[in-house]
Structure formats: C-alpha cells, structure tokens
C-alpha cells in the first residue's frame, strides 16, 4: 500500500520556525477509511489553519454534508464502501461543497460526482502534502473563469471531458497525469491566449514553480497532444505558451 508524505514540517516551516497557516478557519470534512491517512490529514490540515471533521465511509459523508455546511470535502476514493456507494440512496444536499479527491492513478474514473457537481479536483496517491494544501487553496478560491466544469471542452479534434477527467485527440485517448490534465484544461479555457509560466504554475500546482519544471511539463504534454498534425501547443518566446492552430493567429 502506498503511503503519503509525512505531515511535518508543513511548507514554510524550517527548523523550529512555526508552519505557515494556509487556512482561515474554514470547515473541512475529511472522508478517509484508513486510520493512518485520517490522522495524517486531520493533523496536517489543523496545523494549516482549518477546522476539521472526520468520517470513515461514503454513506456517512453524504449524511454529514446533508446536515452541515462544509467549505470543502477531502474524499479518499479507496473507502471500504466505495463498491456499493453508487447504489446508496442519496439525501438531497442543500449545499454542494467543492471536493478534493484522493485517488489511485488507475481509479480516476471513480471521481464521485455526487458530492460535488460544482468545483472538484483530485490528487493521485501516493500524494505530497504540499500538493494537497495547494489544491485545497485553489478550490476554496471559488470557481475559475471559463466554461462550467462538467461540460466537454473542445478545440478541433481535441476534446477534454471533466466528468470523467479524460482527454482525446480525434479517436486517440490521451493518457495524461493530473498535472498534464490541469495544464491542458487551462490552455483550452484560454485558447489563443498566451499564458505566462507564472500563470501556469499557479493554476497547475497552486504556486509558482521554477521555469524548468514548467518547461518539462509542457514538453511532456506536447508529446502526447501533438503526435497528430496540426500542432496545437506553441511557445511565444519570452512570454509563455498558448494553444490553437498556428495559422489562426494567437
């Protein structure tokens, strides 16, 4: 079984210096069946400035969300009752909080849309605590500009479908990592618009990464998307990257 990174120290903590709080008292529900995972997440997120509630099954999580207003749900998709979760009778939810899903890479189809028909995101296990904190920050900022999530995004023969977190070019499925998927989505929402490396880093990871990390990410995505002509991902040297047909302008 894969184990996530240790909770201490949090980003921003070095030596005896206190960890930098990431939250402002927002109420988070953690849904995790493994005691070690539940303890890691609750301890880490409390230290980061969030109020935490815990539950251990998908059915209990739905009941809690129906009774209480949470700012965000952190949901482990490897729960013991996941096999029967789609069969449960679901209560009417007066409020649908954003959801951060923790999932195995080969289980991305289990993204539990019932808990969050609005904003949702995911990280794959084994995860880095810093990435969980960053994705929570992004989700709590509210919906991003662009088309509503859940509707397929299309440009020519390139299609990205948020409902299943999959992308294809023509009939060819694109096997994307979570970071590549987020980058492709950001480029599609901003088609023919040049995005700087800083804009890309903050969207993909929640903070700015070094230029080399972003260049490598773009290069990996290009190899998958632009195997077929025409090439769709382009560099504007000194400015950033954009998606579209080169003969259409940018």
PDB file of C-alpha atoms in Angstrom:
ATOM      1  CA  UNK A   1       0.000   0.000   0.000  1.00  0.00           C
ATOM      2  CA  UNK A   2       1.281   3.463  -0.880  1.00  0.00           C
ATOM      3  CA  UNK A   3       1.771   5.961   1.924  1.00  0.00           C
ATOM      4  CA  UNK A   4       1.659   9.738   1.567  1.00  0.00           C
ATOM      5  CA  UNK A   5       4.438  12.029   2.621  1.00  0.00           C
ATOM      6  CA  UNK A   6       4.873  12.797   6.318  1.00  0.00           C
ATOM      7  CA  UNK A   7       2.919  15.752   7.662  1.00  0.00           C
ATOM      8  CA  UNK A   8       5.798  17.578   9.341  1.00  0.00           C
ATOM      9  CA  UNK A   9       7.101  20.059   8.712  1.00  0.00           C
ATOM     10  CA  UNK A  10       4.500  21.889   6.645  1.00  0.00           C
ATOM     11  CA  UNK A  11       5.613  24.063   3.754  1.00  0.00           C
ATOM     12  CA  UNK A  12       7.091  27.224   5.121  1.00  0.00           C
ATOM     13  CA  UNK A  13       8.368  25.561   8.314  1.00  0.00           C
ATOM     14  CA  UNK A  14      12.108  25.143   8.760  1.00  0.00           C
ATOM     15  CA  UNK A  15      13.843  24.048  11.945  1.00  0.00           C
ATOM     16  CA  UNK A  16      11.982  25.474  14.956  1.00  0.00           C
ATOM     17  CA  UNK A  17      10.084  28.071  12.943  1.00  0.00           C
ATOM     18  CA  UNK A  18       6.280  27.660  13.044  1.00  0.00           C
ATOM     19  CA  UNK A  19       4.455  26.367   9.990  1.00  0.00           C
ATOM     20  CA  UNK A  20       2.716  28.934   7.855  1.00  0.00           C
ATOM     21  CA  UNK A  21      -1.060  28.666   8.230  1.00  0.00           C
ATOM     22  CA  UNK A  22      -2.760  28.080   4.902  1.00  0.00           C
ATOM     23  CA  UNK A  23      -6.394  28.343   6.018  1.00  0.00           C
ATOM     24  CA  UNK A  24      -8.557  30.864   7.836  1.00  0.00           C
ATOM     25  CA  UNK A  25     -10.753  28.586   9.902  1.00  0.00           C
ATOM     26  CA  UNK A  26     -12.698  27.051   7.001  1.00  0.00           C
ATOM     27  CA  UNK A  27     -14.568  23.866   7.951  1.00  0.00           C
ATOM     28  CA  UNK A  28     -13.309  20.788   6.075  1.00  0.00           C
ATOM     29  CA  UNK A  29     -14.757  17.280   6.138  1.00  0.00           C
ATOM     30  CA  UNK A  30     -12.166  14.510   5.744  1.00  0.00           C
ATOM     31  CA  UNK A  31     -13.540  11.208   4.467  1.00  0.00           C
ATOM     32  CA  UNK A  32     -10.907   8.502   4.954  1.00  0.00           C
ATOM     33  CA  UNK A  33     -11.238   4.865   5.966  1.00  0.00           C
ATOM     34  CA  UNK A  34      -7.566   4.255   6.835  1.00  0.00           C
ATOM     35  CA  UNK A  35      -6.757   5.465  10.392  1.00  0.00           C
ATOM     36  CA  UNK A  36      -3.195   6.494   9.458  1.00  0.00           C
ATOM     37  CA  UNK A  37      -4.416   8.536   6.493  1.00  0.00           C
ATOM     38  CA  UNK A  38      -7.193  10.150   8.531  1.00  0.00           C
ATOM     39  CA  UNK A  39      -4.711  11.107  11.269  1.00  0.00           C
ATOM     40  CA  UNK A  40      -2.186  12.495   8.775  1.00  0.00           C
ATOM     41  CA  UNK A  41      -4.776  14.639   7.005  1.00  0.00           C
ATOM     42  CA  UNK A  42      -6.527  15.898  10.142  1.00  0.00           C
ATOM     43  CA  UNK A  43      -3.247  16.791  11.885  1.00  0.00           C
ATOM     44  CA  UNK A  44      -1.781  18.471   8.803  1.00  0.00           C
ATOM     45  CA  UNK A  45      -4.881  20.488   7.963  1.00  0.00           C
ATOM     46  CA  UNK A  46      -5.486  21.588  11.549  1.00  0.00           C
ATOM     47  CA  UNK A  47      -1.885  22.844  11.687  1.00  0.00           C
ATOM     48  CA  UNK A  48      -2.567  24.642   8.410  1.00  0.00           C
ATOM     49  CA  UNK A  49      -5.425  26.628   9.950  1.00  0.00           C
ATOM     50  CA  UNK A  50      -8.573  24.634   9.050  1.00  0.00           C
ATOM     51  CA  UNK A  51     -11.354  23.255  11.262  1.00  0.00           C
ATOM     52  CA  UNK A  52     -11.678  19.523  10.710  1.00  0.00           C
ATOM     53  CA  UNK A  53     -14.441  16.919  10.923  1.00  0.00           C
ATOM     54  CA  UNK A  54     -13.809  13.245  10.193  1.00  0.00           C
ATOM     55  CA  UNK A  55     -15.847  10.357   8.833  1.00  0.00           C
ATOM     56  CA  UNK A  56     -14.905   6.928   7.539  1.00  0.00           C
ATOM     57  CA  UNK A  57     -17.381   5.959   4.796  1.00  0.00           C
ATOM     58  CA  UNK A  58     -19.009   7.488   1.737  1.00  0.00           C
ATOM     59  CA  UNK A  59     -22.508   6.959   3.147  1.00  0.00           C
ATOM     60  CA  UNK A  60     -21.608   8.759   6.382  1.00  0.00           C
ATOM     61  CA  UNK A  61     -20.053  11.579   4.374  1.00  0.00           C
ATOM     62  CA  UNK A  62     -23.268  12.160   2.417  1.00  0.00           C
ATOM     63  CA  UNK A  63     -25.271  12.227   5.634  1.00  0.00           C
ATOM     64  CA  UNK A  64     -22.877  14.747   7.184  1.00  0.00           C
ATOM     65  CA  UNK A  65     -22.912  17.012   4.121  1.00  0.00           C
ATOM     66  CA  UNK A  66     -26.735  16.907   4.133  1.00  0.00           C
ATOM     67  CA  UNK A  67     -26.846  18.121   7.773  1.00  0.00           C
ATOM     68  CA  UNK A  68     -23.919  20.540   7.926  1.00  0.00           C
ATOM     69  CA  UNK A  69     -22.384  23.175   5.705  1.00  0.00           C
ATOM     70  CA  UNK A  70     -18.747  22.386   4.940  1.00  0.00           C
ATOM     71  CA  UNK A  71     -16.427  24.644   2.992  1.00  0.00           C
ATOM     72  CA  UNK A  72     -14.692  21.668   1.345  1.00  0.00           C
ATOM     73  CA  UNK A  73     -14.616  17.854   1.432  1.00  0.00           C
ATOM     74  CA  UNK A  74     -11.394  15.813   1.189  1.00  0.00           C
ATOM     75  CA  UNK A  75     -12.555  12.387  -0.053  1.00  0.00           C
ATOM     76  CA  UNK A  76     -10.467   9.198  -0.302  1.00  0.00           C
ATOM     77  CA  UNK A  77     -11.917   7.152  -3.175  1.00  0.00           C
ATOM     78  CA  UNK A  78     -10.446   3.898  -1.800  1.00  0.00           C
ATOM     79  CA  UNK A  79     -13.025   3.767   1.016  1.00  0.00           C
ATOM     80  CA  UNK A  80     -14.263   0.300   2.022  1.00  0.00           C
ATOM     81  CA  UNK A  81     -17.846   1.073   0.943  1.00  0.00           C
ATOM     82  CA  UNK A  82     -16.942   2.529  -2.450  1.00  0.00           C
ATOM     83  CA  UNK A  83     -18.103  -0.628  -4.269  1.00  0.00           C
ATOM     84  CA  UNK A  84     -21.664  -0.027  -3.016  1.00  0.00           C
ATOM     85  CA  UNK A  85     -21.537   3.749  -2.999  1.00  0.00           C
ATOM     86  CA  UNK A  86     -23.283   4.154  -6.362  1.00  0.00           C
ATOM     87  CA  UNK A  87     -26.186   2.047  -5.034  1.00  0.00           C
ATOM     88  CA  UNK A  88     -26.835   4.211  -1.960  1.00  0.00           C
ATOM     89  CA  UNK A  89     -29.963   6.301  -1.697  1.00  0.00           C
ATOM     90  CA  UNK A  90     -28.624   9.812  -1.577  1.00  0.00           C
ATOM     91  CA  UNK A  91     -30.138  12.590   0.508  1.00  0.00           C
ATOM     92  CA  UNK A  92     -30.929  15.947  -1.038  1.00  0.00           C
ATOM     93  CA  UNK A  93     -27.911  18.156  -0.480  1.00  0.00           C
ATOM     94  CA  UNK A  94     -28.791  21.801   0.273  1.00  0.00           C
ATOM     95  CA  UNK A  95     -25.156  22.800  -0.268  1.00  0.00           C
ATOM     96  CA  UNK A  96     -22.602  21.102  -2.507  1.00  0.00           C
ATOM     97  CA  UNK A  97     -19.101  21.945  -1.298  1.00  0.00           C
ATOM     98  CA  UNK A  98     -16.052  21.682  -3.531  1.00  0.00           C
ATOM     99  CA  UNK A  99     -14.387  18.265  -3.292  1.00  0.00           C
ATOM    100  CA  UNK A 100     -10.730  17.254  -3.362  1.00  0.00           C
ATOM    101  CA  UNK A 101     -10.441  13.559  -4.256  1.00  0.00           C
ATOM    102  CA  UNK A 102      -7.534  11.338  -3.261  1.00  0.00           C
ATOM    103  CA  UNK A 103      -7.348   8.504  -5.766  1.00  0.00           C
ATOM    104  CA  UNK A 104      -5.101   5.831  -7.172  1.00  0.00           C
ATOM    105  CA  UNK A 105      -3.940   6.730 -10.693  1.00  0.00           C
ATOM    106  CA  UNK A 106      -5.801   3.781 -12.245  1.00  0.00           C
ATOM    107  CA  UNK A 107      -9.025   4.691 -10.403  1.00  0.00           C
ATOM    108  CA  UNK A 108      -9.565   8.160 -11.881  1.00  0.00           C
ATOM    109  CA  UNK A 109     -12.975   7.063 -13.196  1.00  0.00           C
ATOM    110  CA  UNK A 110     -14.231   6.925  -9.585  1.00  0.00           C
ATOM    111  CA  UNK A 111     -14.457  10.687  -9.102  1.00  0.00           C
ATOM    112  CA  UNK A 112     -17.711  10.629  -7.137  1.00  0.00           C
ATOM    113  CA  UNK A 113     -19.659  13.442  -8.852  1.00  0.00           C
ATOM    114  CA  UNK A 114     -22.494  13.044  -6.305  1.00  0.00           C
ATOM    115  CA  UNK A 115     -20.578  15.026  -3.678  1.00  0.00           C
ATOM    116  CA  UNK A 116     -19.626  17.989  -5.811  1.00  0.00           C
ATOM    117  CA  UNK A 117     -21.373  18.858  -9.039  1.00  0.00           C
ATOM    118  CA  UNK A 118     -19.592  22.202  -8.891  1.00  0.00           C
ATOM    119  CA  UNK A 119     -15.840  22.502  -8.325  1.00  0.00           C
ATOM    120  CA  UNK A 120     -13.809  19.357  -7.766  1.00  0.00           C
ATOM    121  CA  UNK A 121     -10.207  18.383  -8.186  1.00  0.00           C
ATOM    122  CA  UNK A 122      -8.004  15.419  -7.368  1.00  0.00           C
ATOM    123  CA  UNK A 123      -4.522  14.316  -6.426  1.00  0.00           C
ATOM    124  CA  UNK A 124      -3.186  10.826  -7.010  1.00  0.00           C
ATOM    125  CA  UNK A 125      -1.778   8.580  -4.281  1.00  0.00           C
ATOM    126  CA  UNK A 126       0.893   8.497  -3.030  1.00  0.00           C
ATOM    127  CA  UNK A 127       0.499  12.249  -2.688  1.00  0.00           C
ATOM    128  CA  UNK A 128       2.666  15.087  -1.426  1.00  0.00           C
ATOM    129  CA  UNK A 129       1.207  17.035   1.496  1.00  0.00           C
ATOM    130  CA  UNK A 130       2.253  20.281  -0.214  1.00  0.00           C
ATOM    131  CA  UNK A 131       0.141  19.406  -3.259  1.00  0.00           C
ATOM    132  CA  UNK A 132      -2.919  18.635  -1.101  1.00  0.00           C
ATOM    133  CA  UNK A 133      -2.564  22.026   0.624  1.00  0.00           C
ATOM    134  CA  UNK A 134      -2.138  23.802  -2.721  1.00  0.00           C
ATOM    135  CA  UNK A 135      -5.173  22.127  -4.340  1.00  0.00           C
ATOM    136  CA  UNK A 136      -7.329  22.946  -1.287  1.00  0.00           C
ATOM    137  CA  UNK A 137      -6.316  26.600  -1.574  1.00  0.00           C
ATOM    138  CA  UNK A 138      -7.250  26.679  -5.260  1.00  0.00           C
ATOM    139  CA  UNK A 139     -10.662  25.043  -4.660  1.00  0.00           C
ATOM    140  CA  UNK A 140     -11.505  27.407  -1.789  1.00  0.00           C
ATOM    141  CA  UNK A 141     -10.902  30.443  -4.002  1.00  0.00           C
ATOM    142  CA  UNK A 142     -14.072  29.544  -5.895  1.00  0.00           C
ATOM    143  CA  UNK A 143     -14.945  28.660  -9.498  1.00  0.00           C
ATOM    144  CA  UNK A 144     -12.350  29.501 -12.108  1.00  0.00           C
ATOM    145  CA  UNK A 145     -13.191  31.597 -15.139  1.00  0.00           C
ATOM    146  CA  UNK A 146     -14.155  29.757 -18.283  1.00  0.00           C
ATOM    147  CA  UNK A 147     -16.746  27.158 -19.271  1.00  0.00           C
ATOM    148  CA  UNK A 148     -18.505  25.301 -16.416  1.00  0.00           C
ATOM    149  CA  UNK A 149     -16.762  22.132 -15.286  1.00  0.00           C
ATOM    150  CA  UNK A 150     -18.635  19.036 -16.394  1.00  0.00           C
ATOM    151  CA  UNK A 151     -19.117  20.259 -19.974  1.00  0.00           C
ATOM    152  CA  UNK A 152     -16.645  18.914 -22.549  1.00  0.00           C
ATOM    153  CA  UNK A 153     -14.094  21.448 -23.761  1.00  0.00           C
ATOM    154  CA  UNK A 154     -13.316  21.151 -27.463  1.00  0.00           C
ATOM    155  CA  UNK A 155     -10.945  22.663 -29.987  1.00  0.00           C
ATOM    156  CA  UNK A 156     -10.929  20.993 -33.380  1.00  0.00           C
ATOM    157  CA  UNK A 157     -10.372  17.282 -32.770  1.00  0.00           C
ATOM    158  CA  UNK A 158      -9.095  17.879 -29.219  1.00  0.00           C
ATOM    159  CA  UNK A 159     -11.703  17.088 -26.543  1.00  0.00           C
ATOM    160  CA  UNK A 160     -11.382  17.266 -22.754  1.00  0.00           C
ATOM    161  CA  UNK A 161     -14.234  15.900 -20.594  1.00  0.00           C
ATOM    162  CA  UNK A 162     -14.230  16.934 -16.918  1.00  0.00           C
ATOM    163  CA  UNK A 163     -16.969  14.438 -15.992  1.00  0.00           C
ATOM    164  CA  UNK A 164     -14.508  11.556 -16.419  1.00  0.00           C
ATOM    165  CA  UNK A 165     -11.241  13.557 -16.366  1.00  0.00           C
ATOM    166  CA  UNK A 166     -10.187  12.226 -19.758  1.00  0.00           C
ATOM    167  CA  UNK A 167      -8.942  13.817 -22.957  1.00  0.00           C
ATOM    168  CA  UNK A 168      -8.639  12.619 -26.538  1.00  0.00           C
ATOM    169  CA  UNK A 169      -7.302  13.854 -29.851  1.00  0.00           C
ATOM    170  CA  UNK A 170      -9.568  12.501 -32.572  1.00  0.00           C
ATOM    171  CA  UNK A 171     -10.081   8.834 -31.713  1.00  0.00           C
ATOM    172  CA  UNK A 172      -6.818   8.612 -29.725  1.00  0.00           C
ATOM    173  CA  UNK A 173      -7.119   8.735 -25.930  1.00  0.00           C
ATOM    174  CA  UNK A 174      -4.501  10.899 -24.188  1.00  0.00           C
ATOM    175  CA  UNK A 175      -3.014   9.231 -21.112  1.00  0.00           C
ATOM    176  CA  UNK A 176      -2.458  12.370 -19.008  1.00  0.00           C
ATOM    177  CA  UNK A 177      -1.122  12.798 -15.487  1.00  0.00           C
ATOM    178  CA  UNK A 178      -3.132  15.106 -13.173  1.00  0.00           C
ATOM    179  CA  UNK A 179      -0.688  17.980 -13.772  1.00  0.00           C
ATOM    180  CA  UNK A 180      -0.825  17.483 -17.554  1.00  0.00           C
ATOM    181  CA  UNK A 181      -4.628  17.372 -17.418  1.00  0.00           C
ATOM    182  CA  UNK A 182      -4.806  20.647 -15.468  1.00  0.00           C
ATOM    183  CA  UNK A 183      -2.359  22.305 -17.872  1.00  0.00           C
ATOM    184  CA  UNK A 184      -4.334  21.170 -20.922  1.00  0.00           C
ATOM    185  CA  UNK A 185      -7.570  22.414 -19.358  1.00  0.00           C
ATOM    186  CA  UNK A 186      -6.012  25.817 -18.612  1.00  0.00           C
ATOM    187  CA  UNK A 187      -4.758  26.113 -22.190  1.00  0.00           C
ATOM    188  CA  UNK A 188      -8.147  25.082 -23.627  1.00  0.00           C
ATOM    189  CA  UNK A 189     -10.112  27.550 -21.491  1.00  0.00           C
ATOM    190  CA  UNK A 190      -7.704  30.271 -22.664  1.00  0.00           C
ATOM    191  CA  UNK A 191      -7.448  29.145 -26.301  1.00  0.00           C
ATOM    192  CA  UNK A 192      -5.339  31.541 -28.464  1.00  0.00           C
ATOM    193  CA  UNK A 193      -4.284  33.419 -25.318  1.00  0.00           C
ATOM    194  CA  UNK A 194      -0.632  33.390 -24.234  1.00  0.00           C
ATOM    195  CA  UNK A 195      -0.217  32.175 -20.632  1.00  0.00           C
ATOM    196  CA  UNK A 196       2.927  33.049 -18.702  1.00  0.00           C
ATOM    197  CA  UNK A 197       4.903  30.436 -16.803  1.00  0.00           C
ATOM    198  CA  UNK A 198       3.787  32.037 -13.542  1.00  0.00           C
ATOM    199  CA  UNK A 199       0.105  31.792 -14.546  1.00  0.00           C
ATOM    200  CA  UNK A 200       0.565  28.151 -15.500  1.00  0.00           C
ATOM    201  CA  UNK A 201       2.412  27.263 -12.302  1.00  0.00           C
ATOM    202  CA  UNK A 202      -0.202  28.849 -10.062  1.00  0.00           C
ATOM    203  CA  UNK A 203      -3.044  27.063 -11.860  1.00  0.00           C
ATOM    204  CA  UNK A 204      -1.420  23.628 -12.097  1.00  0.00           C
ATOM    205  CA  UNK A 205       0.239  23.433  -8.670  1.00  0.00           C
ATOM    206  CA  UNK A 206      -1.284  26.289  -6.686  1.00  0.00           C
ATOM    207  CA  UNK A 207       2.068  28.120  -6.539  1.00  0.00           C
ATOM    208  CA  UNK A 208       4.804  29.196  -8.934  1.00  0.00           C
ATOM    209  CA  UNK A 209       7.386  26.543  -9.806  1.00  0.00           C
ATOM    210  CA  UNK A 210      10.748  27.020 -11.439  1.00  0.00           C
ATOM    211  CA  UNK A 211      10.852  27.575 -15.185  1.00  0.00           C
ATOM    212  CA  UNK A 212      12.463  24.182 -15.737  1.00  0.00           C
ATOM    213  CA  UNK A 213       9.561  22.304 -14.109  1.00  0.00           C
ATOM    214  CA  UNK A 214       7.041  24.125 -16.300  1.00  0.00           C
ATOM    215  CA  UNK A 215       9.087  23.618 -19.472  1.00  0.00           C
ATOM    216  CA  UNK A 216       9.283  19.882 -18.758  1.00  0.00           C
ATOM    217  CA  UNK A 217       5.531  19.693 -18.105  1.00  0.00           C
ATOM    218  CA  UNK A 218       4.719  21.495 -21.358  1.00  0.00           C
ATOM    219  CA  UNK A 219       7.150  19.262 -23.247  1.00  0.00           C
ATOM    220  CA  UNK A 220       5.509  16.087 -21.899  1.00  0.00           C
ATOM    221  CA  UNK A 221       2.041  17.369 -22.786  1.00  0.00           C
ATOM    222  CA  UNK A 222       3.184  18.347 -26.282  1.00  0.00           C
ATOM    223  CA  UNK A 223       4.493  14.839 -26.944  1.00  0.00           C
ATOM    224  CA  UNK A 224       1.047  13.437 -26.170  1.00  0.00           C
ATOM    225  CA  UNK A 225      -1.188  16.071 -27.789  1.00  0.00           C
ATOM    226  CA  UNK A 226       0.874  16.970 -30.871  1.00  0.00           C
ATOM    227  CA  UNK A 227       1.626  13.480 -32.163  1.00  0.00           C
ATOM    228  CA  UNK A 228      -1.069  14.294 -34.719  1.00  0.00           C
ATOM    229  CA  UNK A 229      -0.998  17.272 -37.088  1.00  0.00           C
ATOM    230  CA  UNK A 230      -1.546  20.120 -36.827  1.00  0.00           C
ATOM    231  CA  UNK A 231       0.483  21.037 -33.741  1.00  0.00           C
ATOM    232  CA  UNK A 232      -1.705  22.830 -31.177  1.00  0.00           C
ATOM    233  CA  UNK A 233       0.629  23.835 -28.314  1.00  0.00           C
ATOM    234  CA  UNK A 234       3.022  26.673 -29.103  1.00  0.00           C
ATOM    235  CA  UNK A 235       5.720  28.754 -27.419  1.00  0.00           C
ATOM    236  CA  UNK A 236       5.791  32.552 -27.521  1.00  0.00           C
ATOM    237  CA  UNK A 237       9.401  33.044 -26.555  1.00  0.00           C
ATOM    238  CA  UNK A 238       9.866  35.384 -23.624  1.00  0.00           C
ATOM    239  CA  UNK A 239       6.123  35.379 -22.870  1.00  0.00           C
ATOM    240  CA  UNK A 240       4.758  31.853 -22.374  1.00  0.00           C
ATOM    241  CA  UNK A 241       2.596  29.231 -24.116  1.00  0.00           C
ATOM    242  CA  UNK A 242      -0.663  29.131 -25.999  1.00  0.00           C
ATOM    243  CA  UNK A 243      -2.983  26.571 -27.581  1.00  0.00           C
ATOM    244  CA  UNK A 244      -4.542  26.812 -31.012  1.00  0.00           C
ATOM    245  CA  UNK A 245      -3.808  26.407 -34.714  1.00  0.00           C
ATOM    246  CA  UNK A 246      -0.782  28.466 -35.680  1.00  0.00           C
ATOM    247  CA  UNK A 247      -2.455  29.597 -38.911  1.00  0.00           C
ATOM    248  CA  UNK A 248      -5.345  31.066 -36.872  1.00  0.00           C
ATOM    249  CA  UNK A 249      -3.130  33.547 -35.024  1.00  0.00           C
ATOM    250  CA  UNK A 250      -2.880  33.967 -31.273  1.00  0.00           C
TER     251      UNK A 250
END
